[in-house]
Amino acid sequence: MEIEAAGEPSPVEMPPPNIGKLITILTIDGGGIRGIIPGVILAYLESQLQELDGKDARIADYFDLIAGTSTGGLVTAMLTAPNKDKRPFYAAKDITPFYLEHSPKIFPQIGTNFCCGPFAGLVNLAKMMNGPKYDGKYLHKLIKGLLGSTRLHDTLTAVVVPTFDIKTLQPVIFSSYEAESKPDLDAELADICISTSAAPTFLPAHSFKNKDAQNNEREFNLIDGGIAANNPTLIAIGEVTKQVLLKHEDLFPIKPMEYSRILVISLGTGNAKNEEKYNAKMVSKWGLLSWLTNNNSSPIIDAFNQASADMVNYHNFVVFKALHSDDKYLRIQDDTLTGDLASVDVATKENLEGLVKVGEHLLDKPASKINLDKGVYEPIENGGTNKEALRRFAKILSDERKLRQSTAGSRLV
């Protein structure tokens, strides 16, 4: 796939938040091939930024922090890894073509009729009994070829990518803010992306070693970041909060609880909650294997991932509203997926193209928020469509960047 050059470096890079009004955060959920959905959303957001600031504008130019889990971690790396001109390696419009090209090779289908027909469950069960459903070889080669030796500290803006260490049974958060003080966390982006994407039963766990400040090796034994946080928004806000508590006023000039200055765009990858394909009567008869695989999905993993993602989203809506800053929080999610569209790995041409259409239709849907009592997304009163919300946020992001650049320029005079 041909990647368009990202353009020349901006004459004034994105200055730090201490000379602006906002701290800007973008987060992207996990979801396998459903990463196509936020890919479509990001392409639209970047197009709006380009209308305001020129064709060379890129997502990484406008966010102080980008966080992603699993497939969202890969998108994060694509948006922030530098090319030879020190600009983002991928434009947002190239994310969806990347998924369309490579997903069928990452998740090879045995044959459409056989894989997705009545024998699908038996085939998947046989695979899972003998190891991960996919060997990950193509994905690993692809990511290493894409990112090379680029390390966490090299990204063009700060990033946060969660993983989970299966040996120590605790989350490992790869954060740009920690890379300098904790060299053992300054790993290669390729290793981080492979790790956060290693979904249990689907892809193999990933191990690697990295050295600390004393030149001692630290071993990582990592699996999917969705085990820790499928929606990484709270982790992203937590990393910013940590810098505030560490008294880094030179970078983040806000006081504890002064979060009206935080702007967040949180992108989901869709789910099938409205399909209501399970019920208590059905699952009460399930044993271990049925929880692991059922109709081209893994119910136990789906349940954990969606529960954690929704709780994070609910928390954010409540907190941002309580701080009278709900106009600075945008969550875009589609909970109306059905059938193969809700899978993480059915990478048929038809399904992948269907996910593109889901993303396009989602742009025209009303901006929504989660109703935790009902478990569904409901339109925000007077919230307009997601397109309209993204245009509004693009204007805010553009104004913030221009303010920082003008302030930085005046300080140099």
Short mmCIF file of C-alpha atoms in Angstrom, two decimals:
data_model
loop_
_atom_site.label_atom_id
_atom_site.label_comp_id
_atom_site.label_asym_id
_atom_site.label_seq_id
_atom_site.Cartn_x
_atom_site.Cartn_y
_atom_site.Cartn_z
CA MET A 1 0.00 0.00 0.00
CA GLU A 2 1.33 3.40 -0.97
CA ILE A 3 1.53 5.82 1.93
CA GLU A 4 1.30 9.49 1.08
CA ALA A 5 4.12 11.60 2.44
CA ALA A 6 3.08 13.30 5.64
CA GLY A 7 4.42 16.69 4.58
CA GLU A 8 7.12 18.94 5.97
CA PRO A 9 7.49 19.44 9.71
CA SER A 10 5.47 22.34 11.07
CA PRO A 11 7.57 25.49 11.63
CA VAL A 12 6.37 25.52 15.25
CA GLU A 13 5.78 22.12 16.90
CA MET A 14 2.87 21.61 19.31
CA PRO A 15 4.02 23.50 22.44
CA PRO A 16 3.26 22.04 25.90
CA PRO A 17 -0.03 22.60 27.76
CA ASN A 18 1.50 25.12 30.16
CA ILE A 19 1.13 27.87 27.57
CA GLY A 20 -2.38 26.91 26.48
CA LYS A 21 -5.83 26.51 27.97
CA LEU A 22 -6.42 22.77 27.58
CA ILE A 23 -4.85 19.35 27.97
CA THR A 24 -5.95 17.30 24.98
CA ILE A 25 -6.38 13.50 25.06
CA LEU A 26 -7.41 10.96 22.42
CA THR A 27 -8.17 7.34 23.33
CA ILE A 28 -8.95 4.28 21.19
CA ASP A 29 -10.49 1.03 22.46
CA GLY A 30 -9.44 -2.50 21.63
CA GLY A 31 -11.44 -4.66 19.23
CA GLY A 32 -9.38 -6.48 16.59
CA ILE A 33 -10.57 -5.87 13.03
CA ARG A 34 -13.15 -3.46 14.44
CA GLY A 35 -10.27 -0.97 14.62
CA ILE A 36 -11.63 -0.02 11.19
CA ILE A 37 -14.45 1.88 12.90
CA PRO A 38 -12.25 4.38 14.80
CA GLY A 39 -10.07 4.48 11.68
CA VAL A 40 -13.01 5.95 9.74
CA ILE A 41 -13.77 8.39 12.58
CA LEU A 42 -10.15 9.55 12.81
CA ALA A 43 -9.96 10.09 9.06
CA TYR A 44 -12.95 12.44 9.32
CA LEU A 45 -11.51 14.29 12.32
CA GLU A 46 -8.18 14.77 10.54
CA SER A 47 -9.95 16.01 7.41
CA GLN A 48 -11.65 18.68 9.51
CA LEU A 49 -8.32 19.71 11.03
CA GLN A 50 -6.88 19.93 7.54
CA GLU A 51 -9.73 22.20 6.43
CA LEU A 52 -8.80 24.52 9.28
CA ASP A 53 -4.99 24.30 9.18
CA GLY A 54 -3.89 22.88 5.83
CA LYS A 55 -3.31 19.49 4.21
CA ASP A 56 -0.24 18.66 6.32
CA ALA A 57 -2.20 18.67 9.59
CA ARG A 58 -2.04 15.34 11.42
CA ILE A 59 -3.83 13.96 14.48
CA ALA A 60 -0.60 13.86 16.52
CA ASP A 61 -0.20 17.62 16.09
CA TYR A 62 -3.24 18.32 18.26
CA PHE A 63 -3.17 15.89 21.17
CA ASP A 64 -0.92 16.00 24.22
CA LEU A 65 -1.58 12.31 24.79
CA ILE A 66 -2.91 9.46 22.65
CA ALA A 67 -3.78 6.18 24.37
CA GLY A 68 -4.77 2.90 22.77
CA THR A 69 -5.46 -0.67 23.81
CA SER A 70 -4.91 -3.75 21.62
CA THR A 71 -5.91 -2.73 18.07
CA GLY A 72 -6.17 0.82 19.44
CA GLY A 73 -2.54 0.56 20.51
CA LEU A 74 -1.54 -0.25 16.95
CA VAL A 75 -3.54 2.75 15.66
CA THR A 76 -1.84 4.91 18.30
CA ALA A 77 1.58 3.83 17.06
CA MET A 78 0.61 4.44 13.43
CA LEU A 79 -0.49 7.99 14.27
CA THR A 80 2.55 8.88 16.36
CA ALA A 81 5.58 6.94 15.09
CA PRO A 82 7.90 9.30 13.18
CA ASN A 83 8.92 8.91 9.56
CA LYS A 84 12.28 10.12 8.22
CA ASP A 85 10.95 13.71 8.19
CA LYS A 86 9.90 13.49 11.84
CA ARG A 87 6.24 13.52 10.88
CA PRO A 88 3.61 10.83 11.59
CA PHE A 89 4.29 7.68 9.60
CA TYR A 90 0.61 7.31 8.72
CA ALA A 91 -2.08 9.85 7.98
CA ALA A 92 -5.43 8.97 9.55
CA LYS A 93 -6.95 8.31 6.12
CA ASP A 94 -4.45 5.46 5.63
CA ILE A 95 -5.59 3.49 8.70
CA THR A 96 -8.66 1.91 7.11
CA PRO A 97 -6.81 0.83 3.92
CA PHE A 98 -4.13 -0.68 6.20
CA TYR A 99 -6.76 -2.82 7.95
CA LEU A 100 -8.44 -3.81 4.69
CA GLU A 101 -5.12 -4.95 3.24
CA HIS A 102 -3.60 -6.75 6.20
CA SER A 103 -6.49 -8.11 8.31
CA PRO A 104 -7.12 -11.16 6.07
CA LYS A 105 -3.45 -12.14 6.50
CA ILE A 106 -3.41 -11.51 10.24
CA PHE A 107 -6.63 -13.49 10.71
CA PRO A 108 -6.64 -15.98 7.79
CA GLN A 109 -10.04 -17.51 7.14
CA ILE A 110 -10.21 -21.22 6.40
CA GLY A 111 -12.85 -20.58 3.76
CA THR A 112 -15.88 -18.38 4.01
CA ASN A 113 -18.53 -21.08 4.01
CA PHE A 114 -16.64 -23.44 6.29
CA CYS A 115 -15.32 -20.81 8.69
CA CYS A 116 -18.51 -18.89 9.14
CA GLY A 117 -21.01 -21.69 8.57
CA PRO A 118 -22.45 -24.36 10.89
CA PHE A 119 -19.04 -25.93 11.52
CA ALA A 120 -17.36 -22.68 12.62
CA GLY A 121 -17.69 -23.45 16.32
CA LEU A 122 -16.11 -26.89 15.93
CA VAL A 123 -13.23 -25.53 13.86
CA ASN A 124 -12.53 -22.72 16.31
CA LEU A 125 -12.80 -25.07 19.27
CA ALA A 126 -10.32 -27.49 17.69
CA LYS A 127 -7.86 -24.64 17.15
CA MET A 128 -8.24 -23.28 20.68
CA MET A 129 -7.72 -26.71 22.19
CA ASN A 130 -4.27 -26.85 20.58
CA GLY A 131 -3.15 -23.25 21.10
CA PRO A 132 -4.09 -19.74 20.00
CA LYS A 133 -6.48 -19.51 17.08
CA TYR A 134 -3.80 -17.64 15.06
CA ASP A 135 -0.03 -17.96 15.23
CA GLY A 136 0.59 -14.21 14.99
CA LYS A 137 3.56 -14.59 12.65
CA TYR A 138 2.24 -12.26 9.96
CA LEU A 139 1.18 -9.65 12.54
CA HIS A 140 4.55 -9.73 14.27
CA LYS A 141 6.46 -9.40 11.00
CA LEU A 142 4.17 -6.60 9.85
CA ILE A 143 4.51 -4.58 13.05
CA LYS A 144 8.26 -5.02 13.29
CA GLY A 145 8.64 -4.01 9.65
CA LEU A 146 6.43 -0.98 10.17
CA LEU A 147 7.94 0.31 13.41
CA GLY A 148 11.50 -1.01 13.22
CA SER A 149 13.59 0.01 16.23
CA THR A 150 11.39 3.02 17.13
CA ARG A 151 11.07 3.26 20.90
CA LEU A 152 8.43 4.64 23.20
CA HIS A 153 10.31 7.92 23.73
CA ASP A 154 10.48 8.51 19.96
CA THR A 155 6.77 9.12 19.42
CA LEU A 156 5.77 12.56 18.16
CA THR A 157 3.40 13.11 21.06
CA ALA A 158 2.99 11.29 24.36
CA VAL A 159 1.37 7.86 24.19
CA VAL A 160 -0.01 5.37 26.70
CA VAL A 161 -0.53 1.67 25.87
CA PRO A 162 -1.75 -0.81 28.51
CA THR A 163 -0.71 -4.48 28.61
CA PHE A 164 -1.00 -7.24 31.20
CA ASP A 165 1.90 -9.32 32.54
CA ILE A 166 0.67 -12.89 32.85
CA LYS A 167 3.66 -13.89 34.98
CA THR A 168 3.22 -11.24 37.68
CA LEU A 169 -0.56 -10.95 37.14
CA GLN A 170 -0.51 -7.17 37.03
CA PRO A 171 -1.02 -4.47 34.41
CA VAL A 172 2.02 -2.95 32.73
CA ILE A 173 1.36 0.54 31.38
CA PHE A 174 3.76 1.79 28.74
CA SER A 175 3.67 5.56 29.13
CA SER A 176 5.82 8.19 27.42
CA TYR A 177 5.86 10.09 30.70
CA GLU A 178 7.63 7.16 32.37
CA ALA A 179 10.08 6.39 29.55
CA GLU A 180 12.82 8.76 30.74
CA SER A 181 12.71 7.96 34.45
CA LYS A 182 12.10 4.22 33.94
CA PRO A 183 14.27 3.04 31.02
CA ASP A 184 12.98 -0.51 31.37
CA LEU A 185 9.60 0.78 30.14
CA ASP A 186 11.18 2.55 27.16
CA ALA A 187 10.63 -0.50 24.99
CA GLU A 188 10.43 -0.76 21.23
CA LEU A 189 7.00 0.23 19.96
CA ALA A 190 6.82 -3.01 18.00
CA ASP A 191 7.11 -5.09 21.18
CA ILE A 192 4.51 -2.90 22.89
CA CYS A 193 2.03 -3.22 20.01
CA ILE A 194 2.49 -6.99 19.70
CA SER A 195 1.96 -7.33 23.45
CA THR A 196 -1.16 -5.19 23.77
CA SER A 197 -2.71 -7.10 20.83
CA ALA A 198 -2.07 -10.59 22.23
CA ALA A 199 -5.68 -11.43 23.00
CA PRO A 200 -5.99 -14.71 24.95
CA THR A 201 -7.20 -17.62 22.79
CA PHE A 202 -6.68 -15.55 19.61
CA LEU A 203 -2.98 -14.64 19.53
CA PRO A 204 0.09 -15.86 21.45
CA ALA A 205 1.48 -14.03 24.46
CA HIS A 206 4.63 -11.99 23.82
CA SER A 207 7.83 -11.94 25.85
CA PHE A 208 10.84 -9.66 25.56
CA LYS A 209 13.54 -8.08 27.73
CA ASN A 210 14.52 -4.47 28.26
CA LYS A 211 17.23 -2.87 30.42
CA ASP A 212 16.72 -0.53 33.36
CA ALA A 213 18.87 2.41 34.48
CA GLN A 214 21.37 0.03 36.12
CA ASN A 215 21.66 -1.99 32.91
CA ASN A 216 19.76 -4.89 34.48
CA GLU A 217 17.41 -6.80 32.24
CA ARG A 218 13.71 -6.81 32.97
CA GLU A 219 11.64 -9.57 31.44
CA PHE A 220 8.10 -8.93 30.26
CA ASN A 221 5.51 -11.69 29.72
CA LEU A 222 2.61 -9.81 28.20
CA ILE A 223 -0.90 -10.32 26.89
CA ASP A 224 -3.75 -8.16 25.62
CA GLY A 225 -4.10 -4.72 27.18
CA GLY A 226 -7.86 -5.27 27.20
CA ILE A 227 -7.37 -7.46 30.27
CA ALA A 228 -6.37 -4.28 32.10
CA ALA A 229 -8.32 -1.59 30.24
CA ASN A 230 -10.12 -2.16 26.96
CA ASN A 231 -11.14 1.50 27.13
CA PRO A 232 -7.89 3.26 28.09
CA THR A 233 -9.42 6.67 28.88
CA LEU A 234 -9.08 6.43 32.67
CA ILE A 235 -5.48 5.31 32.34
CA ALA A 236 -4.78 8.27 30.06
CA ILE A 237 -6.35 10.74 32.49
CA GLY A 238 -4.53 8.96 35.32
CA GLU A 239 -1.16 9.47 33.63
CA VAL A 240 -1.86 13.19 33.29
CA THR A 241 -3.03 13.33 36.91
CA LYS A 242 0.16 11.61 38.03
CA GLN A 243 2.21 14.34 36.40
CA VAL A 244 0.13 16.95 38.24
CA LEU A 245 0.64 15.17 41.58
CA LEU A 246 4.37 14.95 40.88
CA LYS A 247 4.32 18.75 40.70
CA HIS A 248 5.24 18.96 37.05
CA GLU A 249 3.58 22.38 36.80
CA ASP A 250 5.99 23.29 34.03
CA LEU A 251 4.21 20.75 31.83
CA PHE A 252 0.71 20.46 33.30
CA PRO A 253 -0.20 23.72 35.06
CA ILE A 254 -3.45 22.53 36.64
CA LYS A 255 -4.41 21.94 40.23
CA PRO A 256 -5.94 18.70 41.49
CA MET A 257 -9.64 18.59 40.56
CA GLU A 258 -9.18 21.39 38.02
CA TYR A 259 -10.15 19.00 35.27
CA SER A 260 -12.32 21.42 33.34
CA ARG A 261 -9.14 21.99 31.32
CA ILE A 262 -8.98 18.39 30.12
CA LEU A 263 -10.50 17.62 26.70
CA VAL A 264 -11.07 13.97 25.76
CA ILE A 265 -12.16 12.26 22.56
CA SER A 266 -12.76 8.55 23.26
CA LEU A 267 -13.36 6.19 20.33
CA GLY A 268 -14.95 2.77 20.70
CA THR A 269 -14.75 -0.11 18.24
CA GLY A 270 -18.40 -1.14 18.39
CA ASN A 271 -20.18 -4.01 20.13
CA ALA A 272 -23.27 -6.20 19.82
CA LYS A 273 -25.01 -5.32 23.07
CA ASN A 274 -28.29 -4.50 21.37
CA GLU A 275 -28.31 -7.90 19.68
CA GLU A 276 -28.84 -9.54 23.09
CA LYS A 277 -27.65 -12.88 21.75
CA TYR A 278 -27.11 -14.43 25.19
CA ASN A 279 -29.41 -14.90 28.16
CA ALA A 280 -29.24 -16.51 31.58
CA LYS A 281 -31.13 -19.62 30.48
CA MET A 282 -28.65 -20.20 27.69
CA VAL A 283 -25.41 -19.55 29.56
CA SER A 284 -26.52 -21.38 32.70
CA LYS A 285 -25.86 -24.58 30.78
CA TRP A 286 -22.43 -23.55 29.56
CA GLY A 287 -19.17 -25.04 30.68
CA LEU A 288 -15.66 -23.69 30.20
CA LEU A 289 -15.45 -24.37 26.46
CA SER A 290 -18.76 -22.67 25.66
CA TRP A 291 -17.68 -19.55 27.52
CA LEU A 292 -14.47 -19.54 25.48
CA THR A 293 -16.03 -19.88 22.04
CA ASN A 294 -19.56 -19.44 20.77
CA ASN A 295 -20.65 -18.40 17.27
CA ASN A 296 -17.35 -16.84 16.19
CA SER A 297 -16.85 -14.99 19.46
CA SER A 298 -15.48 -15.54 22.94
CA PRO A 299 -18.31 -14.65 25.33
CA ILE A 300 -16.16 -14.47 28.47
CA ILE A 301 -13.68 -12.08 26.85
CA ASP A 302 -16.49 -10.02 25.30
CA ALA A 303 -18.15 -9.69 28.70
CA PHE A 304 -14.99 -8.56 30.50
CA ASN A 305 -14.02 -6.12 27.76
CA GLN A 306 -17.44 -4.52 27.43
CA ALA A 307 -18.00 -4.30 31.17
CA SER A 308 -14.72 -2.48 31.76
CA ALA A 309 -15.20 -0.20 28.75
CA ASP A 310 -18.70 0.82 29.78
CA MET A 311 -17.74 1.45 33.40
CA VAL A 312 -14.91 3.71 32.27
CA ASN A 313 -17.25 5.56 29.94
CA TYR A 314 -19.92 5.94 32.62
CA HIS A 315 -17.35 7.24 35.11
CA ASN A 316 -16.12 9.81 32.62
CA PHE A 317 -19.60 11.10 31.80
CA VAL A 318 -20.42 11.50 35.48
CA VAL A 319 -17.14 13.20 36.41
CA PHE A 320 -17.05 15.55 33.42
CA LYS A 321 -20.65 16.54 34.05
CA ALA A 322 -20.02 17.07 37.77
CA LEU A 323 -17.15 19.39 36.88
CA HIS A 324 -19.35 21.25 34.38
CA SER A 325 -17.08 20.25 31.53
CA ASP A 326 -19.17 17.59 29.76
CA ASP A 327 -18.81 19.69 26.61
CA LYS A 328 -15.15 18.64 26.61
CA TYR A 329 -15.81 14.89 26.62
CA LEU A 330 -16.84 13.06 23.45
CA ARG A 331 -17.38 9.31 23.36
CA ILE A 332 -18.21 7.78 19.96
CA GLN A 333 -19.40 4.19 20.08
CA ASP A 334 -21.83 1.91 18.22
CA ASP A 335 -23.57 -0.79 20.24
CA THR A 336 -25.82 -2.00 17.41
CA LEU A 337 -23.43 -4.40 15.66
CA THR A 338 -24.77 -7.81 14.72
CA GLY A 339 -23.34 -11.14 13.60
CA ASP A 340 -19.83 -11.14 12.14
CA LEU A 341 -19.58 -7.34 12.38
CA ALA A 342 -19.19 -7.78 16.14
CA SER A 343 -16.33 -10.27 15.81
CA VAL A 344 -12.69 -9.38 16.32
CA ASP A 345 -11.35 -11.66 13.60
CA VAL A 346 -13.82 -12.51 10.82
CA ALA A 347 -11.66 -10.83 8.20
CA THR A 348 -13.63 -11.63 5.09
CA LYS A 349 -13.83 -8.96 2.38
CA GLU A 350 -17.55 -8.61 2.96
CA ASN A 351 -17.20 -8.17 6.72
CA LEU A 352 -14.31 -5.70 6.52
CA GLU A 353 -16.21 -3.57 4.01
CA GLY A 354 -19.22 -3.80 6.30
CA LEU A 355 -17.18 -2.34 9.15
CA VAL A 356 -16.19 0.60 6.94
CA LYS A 357 -19.90 1.27 6.38
CA VAL A 358 -20.53 1.01 10.13
CA GLY A 359 -17.95 3.73 10.72
CA GLU A 360 -19.42 5.92 7.98
CA HIS A 361 -22.96 5.51 9.32
CA LEU A 362 -21.75 6.18 12.86
CA LEU A 363 -20.58 9.62 11.78
CA ASP A 364 -24.17 10.51 10.89
CA LYS A 365 -25.69 9.08 14.08
CA PRO A 366 -26.55 11.35 17.02
CA ALA A 367 -23.81 12.04 19.56
CA SER A 368 -24.65 9.71 22.45
CA LYS A 369 -23.89 8.79 26.03
CA ILE A 370 -24.19 5.54 27.95
CA ASN A 371 -27.28 4.82 30.03
CA LEU A 372 -25.80 2.35 32.48
CA ASP A 373 -29.23 1.33 33.82
CA LYS A 374 -30.32 0.19 30.37
CA GLY A 375 -26.85 -0.66 29.11
CA VAL A 376 -27.30 1.23 25.84
CA TYR A 377 -26.21 4.49 24.24
CA GLU A 378 -28.79 7.25 24.07
CA PRO A 379 -28.66 10.51 22.09
CA ILE A 380 -27.42 13.58 23.94
CA GLU A 381 -30.05 16.30 23.96
CA ASN A 382 -29.08 19.00 21.43
CA GLY A 383 -25.84 17.08 20.84
CA GLY A 384 -26.16 16.95 17.07
CA THR A 385 -24.52 14.18 15.06
CA ASN A 386 -21.08 12.70 15.66
CA LYS A 387 -19.91 14.56 12.56
CA GLU A 388 -21.07 17.85 14.03
CA ALA A 389 -19.46 17.04 17.36
CA LEU A 390 -16.16 16.20 15.66
CA ARG A 391 -16.24 19.47 13.70
CA ARG A 392 -16.79 21.35 16.94
CA PHE A 393 -13.91 19.52 18.63
CA ALA A 394 -11.68 20.06 15.59
CA LYS A 395 -12.23 23.81 15.93
CA ILE A 396 -11.37 23.68 19.64
CA LEU A 397 -8.23 21.64 18.92
CA SER A 398 -7.16 23.99 16.14
CA ASP A 399 -7.70 27.08 18.29
CA GLU A 400 -5.74 25.52 21.15
CA ARG A 401 -2.80 24.70 18.92
CA LYS A 402 -2.75 28.18 17.40
CA LEU A 403 -2.91 29.75 20.86
CA ARG A 404 0.08 27.72 22.03
CA GLN A 405 2.07 28.48 18.90
CA SER A 406 1.41 32.22 19.14
CA THR A 407 2.24 32.22 22.84
CA ALA A 408 5.45 30.26 22.23
CA GLY A 409 6.37 32.62 19.39
CA SER A 410 5.83 35.73 21.51
CA ARG A 411 8.07 34.31 24.22
CA LEU A 412 10.88 33.98 21.70
CA VAL A 413 10.63 37.63 20.65
#
